[in-house]
């Protein structure tokens, strides 16, 4: 893995964090679950405003996935998250 930090300690990219097979598996699983339009949280509540956010998304909770990913990510995470 290679860490690239375009904005030091704020944003980083990990090259080859997932294998090609892992990526393909995540894509297949996400397509099975489906996507929804991404709403915006505003002071007026949740609204769908395609002029500001015109992408679809998928939200799901999976603690097992987090437990699987964290050991791989932890060595690269900022100290604040460790």
mmCIF file of N, CA and C in Angstrom:
data_model
loop_
_atom_site.group_PDB
_atom_site.id
_atom_site.type_symbol
_atom_site.label_atom_id
_atom_site.label_comp_id
_atom_site.label_asym_id
_atom_site.label_seq_id
_atom_site.Cartn_x
_atom_site.Cartn_y
_atom_site.Cartn_z
ATOM 1 N N UNK A 1 0.837 -1.184 0.000
ATOM 2 C CA UNK A 1 0.000 0.000 0.000
ATOM 3 C C UNK A 1 0.878 1.242 0.000
ATOM 4 N N UNK A 2 0.383 2.257 -0.659
ATOM 5 C CA UNK A 2 1.107 3.523 -0.694
ATOM 6 C C UNK A 2 0.162 4.624 -0.239
ATOM 7 N N UNK A 3 0.607 5.431 0.730
ATOM 8 C CA UNK A 3 -0.190 6.540 1.248
ATOM 9 C C UNK A 3 0.201 7.821 0.527
ATOM 10 N N UNK A 4 -0.799 8.527 0.039
ATOM 11 C CA UNK A 4 -0.600 9.814 -0.629
ATOM 12 C C UNK A 4 -1.401 10.856 0.137
ATOM 13 N N UNK A 5 -0.763 11.938 0.544
ATOM 14 C CA UNK A 5 -1.423 12.972 1.357
ATOM 15 C C UNK A 5 -1.406 14.320 0.638
ATOM 16 N N UNK A 6 -2.424 14.605 -0.191
ATOM 17 C CA UNK A 6 -2.446 15.900 -0.869
ATOM 18 C C UNK A 6 -2.614 17.073 0.096
ATOM 19 N N UNK A 7 -3.295 16.835 1.202
ATOM 20 C CA UNK A 7 -3.438 17.847 2.257
ATOM 21 C C UNK A 7 -2.934 17.178 3.530
ATOM 22 N N UNK A 8 -1.743 17.518 3.937
ATOM 23 C CA UNK A 8 -1.060 16.833 5.038
ATOM 24 C C UNK A 8 -1.943 16.677 6.269
ATOM 25 N N UNK A 9 -2.085 15.439 6.714
ATOM 26 C CA UNK A 9 -2.809 15.078 7.937
ATOM 27 C C UNK A 9 -4.298 15.421 7.916
ATOM 28 N N UNK A 10 -4.825 15.811 6.768
ATOM 29 C CA UNK A 10 -6.256 16.086 6.698
ATOM 30 C C UNK A 10 -6.963 15.125 5.754
ATOM 31 N N UNK A 11 -6.349 14.883 4.610
ATOM 32 C CA UNK A 11 -6.934 14.007 3.596
ATOM 33 C C UNK A 11 -5.816 13.097 3.113
ATOM 34 N N UNK A 12 -6.141 11.820 2.943
ATOM 35 C CA UNK A 12 -5.126 10.948 2.370
ATOM 36 C C UNK A 12 -5.780 9.868 1.530
ATOM 37 N N UNK A 13 -5.017 9.340 0.624
ATOM 38 C CA UNK A 13 -5.447 8.292 -0.286
ATOM 39 C C UNK A 13 -4.519 7.105 -0.093
ATOM 40 N N UNK A 14 -5.097 5.933 0.052
ATOM 41 C CA UNK A 14 -4.293 4.717 0.146
ATOM 42 C C UNK A 14 -4.433 3.950 -1.155
ATOM 43 N N UNK A 15 -3.373 3.901 -1.911
ATOM 44 C CA UNK A 15 -3.366 3.137 -3.152
ATOM 45 C C UNK A 15 -3.333 1.654 -2.825
ATOM 46 N N UNK A 16 -4.109 0.874 -3.535
ATOM 47 C CA UNK A 16 -4.159 -0.594 -3.380
ATOM 48 C C UNK A 16 -4.592 -1.030 -1.986
ATOM 49 N N UNK A 17 -5.480 -0.254 -1.376
ATOM 50 C CA UNK A 17 -5.998 -0.620 -0.053
ATOM 51 C C UNK A 17 -6.807 -1.908 -0.135
ATOM 52 N N UNK A 18 -7.582 -2.047 -1.197
ATOM 53 C CA UNK A 18 -8.350 -3.263 -1.443
ATOM 54 C C UNK A 18 -7.805 -3.944 -2.689
ATOM 55 N N UNK A 19 -7.910 -5.246 -2.728
ATOM 56 C CA UNK A 19 -7.515 -5.973 -3.931
ATOM 57 C C UNK A 19 -8.597 -5.799 -4.993
ATOM 58 N N UNK A 20 -8.279 -6.159 -6.213
ATOM 59 C CA UNK A 20 -9.275 -6.106 -7.290
ATOM 60 C C UNK A 20 -10.456 -7.002 -6.955
ATOM 61 N N UNK A 21 -10.208 -8.187 -6.434
ATOM 62 C CA UNK A 21 -11.302 -9.098 -6.065
ATOM 63 C C UNK A 21 -12.169 -8.508 -4.955
ATOM 64 N N UNK A 22 -11.550 -7.867 -3.965
ATOM 65 C CA UNK A 22 -12.321 -7.239 -2.889
ATOM 66 C C UNK A 22 -13.181 -6.107 -3.440
ATOM 67 N N UNK A 23 -12.624 -5.287 -4.314
ATOM 68 C CA UNK A 23 -13.394 -4.190 -4.922
ATOM 69 C C UNK A 23 -14.586 -4.741 -5.696
ATOM 70 N N UNK A 24 -14.342 -5.759 -6.516
ATOM 71 C CA UNK A 24 -15.428 -6.344 -7.299
ATOM 72 C C UNK A 24 -16.517 -6.919 -6.409
ATOM 73 N N UNK A 25 -16.131 -7.519 -5.304
ATOM 74 C CA UNK A 25 -17.101 -8.064 -4.359
ATOM 75 C C UNK A 25 -17.951 -6.949 -3.738
ATOM 76 N N UNK A 26 -17.316 -5.843 -3.332
ATOM 77 C CA UNK A 26 -18.060 -4.703 -2.775
ATOM 78 C C UNK A 26 -19.019 -4.122 -3.812
ATOM 79 N N UNK A 27 -18.579 -4.026 -5.045
ATOM 80 C CA UNK A 27 -19.442 -3.502 -6.110
ATOM 81 C C UNK A 27 -20.647 -4.407 -6.313
ATOM 82 N N UNK A 28 -20.422 -5.709 -6.429
ATOM 83 C CA UNK A 28 -21.535 -6.658 -6.606
ATOM 84 C C UNK A 28 -22.525 -6.571 -5.448
ATOM 85 N N UNK A 29 -22.000 -6.555 -4.209
ATOM 86 C CA UNK A 29 -22.881 -6.489 -3.037
ATOM 87 C C UNK A 29 -23.683 -5.195 -3.011
ATOM 88 N N UNK A 30 -23.044 -4.085 -3.364
ATOM 89 C CA UNK A 30 -23.760 -2.804 -3.344
ATOM 90 C C UNK A 30 -24.841 -2.761 -4.416
ATOM 91 N N UNK A 31 -24.571 -3.339 -5.576
ATOM 92 C CA UNK A 31 -25.575 -3.359 -6.637
ATOM 93 C C UNK A 31 -26.766 -4.233 -6.261
ATOM 94 N N UNK A 32 -26.536 -5.291 -5.496
ATOM 95 C CA UNK A 32 -27.642 -6.131 -5.010
ATOM 96 C C UNK A 32 -28.529 -5.360 -4.041
ATOM 97 N N UNK A 33 -27.908 -4.542 -3.173
ATOM 98 C CA UNK A 33 -28.675 -3.769 -2.191
ATOM 99 C C UNK A 33 -29.403 -2.605 -2.835
ATOM 100 N N UNK A 34 -28.832 -2.016 -3.867
ATOM 101 C CA UNK A 34 -29.444 -0.890 -4.563
ATOM 102 C C UNK A 34 -29.015 0.449 -3.979
ATOM 103 N N UNK A 35 -29.391 1.514 -4.689
ATOM 104 C CA UNK A 35 -28.997 2.870 -4.332
ATOM 105 C C UNK A 35 -30.223 3.760 -4.226
ATOM 106 N N UNK A 36 -30.064 4.884 -3.550
ATOM 107 C CA UNK A 36 -31.141 5.878 -3.429
ATOM 108 C C UNK A 36 -30.554 7.259 -3.678
ATOM 109 N N UNK A 37 -31.415 8.214 -4.022
ATOM 110 C CA UNK A 37 -30.961 9.592 -4.183
ATOM 111 C C UNK A 37 -30.450 10.096 -2.839
ATOM 112 N N UNK A 38 -29.378 10.850 -2.874
ATOM 113 C CA UNK A 38 -28.764 11.371 -1.659
ATOM 114 C C UNK A 38 -29.450 12.669 -1.251
ATOM 115 N N UNK A 39 -30.079 12.647 -0.112
ATOM 116 C CA UNK A 39 -30.743 13.834 0.422
ATOM 117 C C UNK A 39 -29.741 14.694 1.192
ATOM 118 N N UNK A 40 -30.189 15.888 1.543
ATOM 119 C CA UNK A 40 -29.360 16.845 2.279
ATOM 120 C C UNK A 40 -30.013 17.116 3.623
ATOM 121 N N UNK A 41 -29.235 17.101 4.696
ATOM 122 C CA UNK A 41 -29.734 17.508 6.008
ATOM 123 C C UNK A 41 -29.656 19.028 6.090
ATOM 124 N N UNK A 42 -30.793 19.656 6.312
ATOM 125 C CA UNK A 42 -30.836 21.114 6.383
ATOM 126 C C UNK A 42 -31.531 21.548 7.666
ATOM 127 N N UNK A 43 -31.558 22.842 7.894
ATOM 128 C CA UNK A 43 -32.264 23.356 9.074
ATOM 129 C C UNK A 43 -33.763 23.091 8.968
ATOM 130 N N UNK A 44 -34.243 22.834 7.757
ATOM 131 C CA UNK A 44 -35.661 22.505 7.541
ATOM 132 C C UNK A 44 -35.906 21.003 7.510
ATOM 133 N N UNK A 45 -34.907 20.227 7.897
ATOM 134 C CA UNK A 45 -35.033 18.774 7.872
ATOM 135 C C UNK A 45 -34.305 18.197 6.667
ATOM 136 N N UNK A 46 -34.611 16.963 6.362
ATOM 137 C CA UNK A 46 -33.982 16.279 5.243
ATOM 138 C C UNK A 46 -34.725 16.637 3.966
ATOM 139 N N UNK A 47 -33.986 17.116 2.961
ATOM 140 C CA UNK A 47 -34.609 17.501 1.697
ATOM 141 C C UNK A 47 -33.839 16.882 0.532
ATOM 142 N N UNK A 48 -34.537 16.695 -0.559
ATOM 143 C CA UNK A 48 -33.909 16.217 -1.779
ATOM 144 C C UNK A 48 -33.781 17.417 -2.708
ATOM 145 N N UNK A 49 -32.560 17.879 -2.920
ATOM 146 C CA UNK A 49 -32.298 19.051 -3.755
ATOM 147 C C UNK A 49 -31.241 18.666 -4.787
ATOM 148 N N UNK A 50 -31.707 18.250 -5.962
ATOM 149 C CA UNK A 50 -30.794 17.763 -6.992
ATOM 150 C C UNK A 50 -29.910 18.851 -7.578
ATOM 151 N N UNK A 51 -30.232 20.127 -7.326
ATOM 152 C CA UNK A 51 -29.358 21.190 -7.820
ATOM 153 C C UNK A 51 -28.093 21.311 -6.964
ATOM 154 N N UNK A 52 -28.119 20.755 -5.754
ATOM 155 C CA UNK A 52 -26.953 20.791 -4.875
ATOM 156 C C UNK A 52 -26.275 19.431 -4.712
ATOM 157 N N UNK A 53 -27.064 18.398 -4.778
ATOM 158 C CA UNK A 53 -26.504 17.051 -4.601
ATOM 159 C C UNK A 53 -27.246 16.121 -5.549
ATOM 160 N N UNK A 54 -26.568 15.710 -6.602
ATOM 161 C CA UNK A 54 -27.244 14.915 -7.621
ATOM 162 C C UNK A 54 -26.642 13.517 -7.777
ATOM 163 N N UNK A 55 -26.281 12.928 -6.671
ATOM 164 C CA UNK A 55 -25.716 11.585 -6.719
ATOM 165 C C UNK A 55 -26.616 10.609 -5.967
ATOM 166 N N UNK A 56 -26.417 9.341 -6.249
ATOM 167 C CA UNK A 56 -27.118 8.325 -5.473
ATOM 168 C C UNK A 56 -26.138 7.768 -4.447
ATOM 169 N N UNK A 57 -26.687 7.075 -3.472
ATOM 170 C CA UNK A 57 -25.827 6.555 -2.408
ATOM 171 C C UNK A 57 -26.451 5.322 -1.791
ATOM 172 N N UNK A 58 -25.680 4.736 -0.926
ATOM 173 C CA UNK A 58 -26.134 3.580 -0.181
ATOM 174 C C UNK A 58 -25.582 3.702 1.230
ATOM 175 N N UNK A 59 -26.436 3.633 2.215
ATOM 176 C CA UNK A 59 -26.013 3.668 3.610
ATOM 177 C C UNK A 59 -26.365 2.338 4.251
ATOM 178 N N UNK A 60 -25.406 1.765 4.953
ATOM 179 C CA UNK A 60 -25.691 0.548 5.697
ATOM 180 C C UNK A 60 -24.696 0.424 6.836
ATOM 181 N N UNK A 61 -25.100 -0.238 7.885
ATOM 182 C CA UNK A 61 -24.229 -0.465 9.041
ATOM 183 C C UNK A 61 -23.749 -1.911 9.012
ATOM 184 N N UNK A 62 -22.467 -2.098 9.184
ATOM 185 C CA UNK A 62 -21.902 -3.440 9.209
ATOM 186 C C UNK A 62 -20.671 -3.421 10.114
ATOM 187 N N UNK A 63 -20.863 -3.714 11.386
ATOM 188 C CA UNK A 63 -19.748 -3.661 12.330
ATOM 189 C C UNK A 63 -18.683 -4.694 11.988
ATOM 190 N N UNK A 64 -19.090 -5.819 11.414
ATOM 191 C CA UNK A 64 -18.125 -6.834 11.009
ATOM 192 C C UNK A 64 -17.196 -6.311 9.923
ATOM 193 N N UNK A 65 -17.749 -5.539 8.999
ATOM 194 C CA UNK A 65 -16.932 -4.938 7.945
ATOM 195 C C UNK A 65 -15.933 -3.961 8.545
ATOM 196 N N UNK A 66 -16.379 -3.162 9.497
ATOM 197 C CA UNK A 66 -15.483 -2.227 10.166
ATOM 198 C C UNK A 66 -14.363 -2.934 10.898
ATOM 199 N N UNK A 67 -14.702 -4.042 11.566
ATOM 200 C CA UNK A 67 -13.682 -4.807 12.290
ATOM 201 C C UNK A 67 -12.692 -5.458 11.328
ATOM 202 N N UNK A 68 -13.139 -5.783 10.135
ATOM 203 C CA UNK A 68 -12.260 -6.366 9.122
ATOM 204 C C UNK A 68 -11.346 -5.303 8.500
ATOM 205 N N UNK A 69 -11.892 -4.088 8.253
ATOM 206 C CA UNK A 69 -11.123 -3.025 7.608
ATOM 207 C C UNK A 69 -10.156 -2.299 8.549
ATOM 208 N N UNK A 70 -10.555 -2.100 9.813
ATOM 209 C CA UNK A 70 -9.765 -1.257 10.717
ATOM 210 C C UNK A 70 -8.317 -1.708 10.884
ATOM 211 N N UNK A 71 -8.021 -2.987 11.099
ATOM 212 C CA UNK A 71 -6.609 -3.376 11.265
ATOM 213 C C UNK A 71 -5.757 -3.027 10.039
ATOM 214 N N UNK A 72 -6.344 -3.054 8.883
ATOM 215 C CA UNK A 72 -5.625 -2.706 7.666
ATOM 216 C C UNK A 72 -5.422 -1.193 7.559
ATOM 217 N N UNK A 73 -6.409 -0.440 8.007
ATOM 218 C CA UNK A 73 -6.352 1.016 7.914
ATOM 219 C C UNK A 73 -5.572 1.654 9.063
ATOM 220 N N UNK A 74 -5.645 1.082 10.244
ATOM 221 C CA UNK A 74 -5.105 1.696 11.458
ATOM 222 C C UNK A 74 -3.665 2.205 11.336
ATOM 223 N N UNK A 75 -2.735 1.472 10.728
ATOM 224 C CA UNK A 75 -1.364 1.982 10.648
ATOM 225 C C UNK A 75 -1.248 3.300 9.859
ATOM 226 N N UNK A 76 -2.234 3.612 9.036
ATOM 227 C CA UNK A 76 -2.186 4.811 8.207
ATOM 228 C C UNK A 76 -3.053 5.942 8.759
ATOM 229 N N UNK A 77 -3.889 5.631 9.741
ATOM 230 C CA UNK A 77 -4.827 6.620 10.280
ATOM 231 C C UNK A 77 -4.104 7.678 11.100
ATOM 232 N N UNK A 78 -4.640 8.892 11.098
ATOM 233 C CA UNK A 78 -4.045 9.934 11.946
ATOM 234 C C UNK A 78 -4.093 9.521 13.419
ATOM 235 N N UNK A 79 -3.159 9.994 14.206
ATOM 236 C CA UNK A 79 -3.078 9.650 15.625
ATOM 237 C C UNK A 79 -4.409 9.908 16.347
ATOM 238 N N UNK A 80 -5.114 10.946 15.938
ATOM 239 C CA UNK A 80 -6.393 11.295 16.552
ATOM 240 C C UNK A 80 -7.401 10.146 16.504
ATOM 241 N N UNK A 81 -7.325 9.288 15.489
ATOM 242 C CA UNK A 81 -8.273 8.196 15.317
ATOM 243 C C UNK A 81 -7.821 6.884 15.928
ATOM 244 N N UNK A 82 -6.590 6.812 16.350
ATOM 245 C CA UNK A 82 -6.078 5.532 16.888
ATOM 246 C C UNK A 82 -6.434 5.345 18.323
#
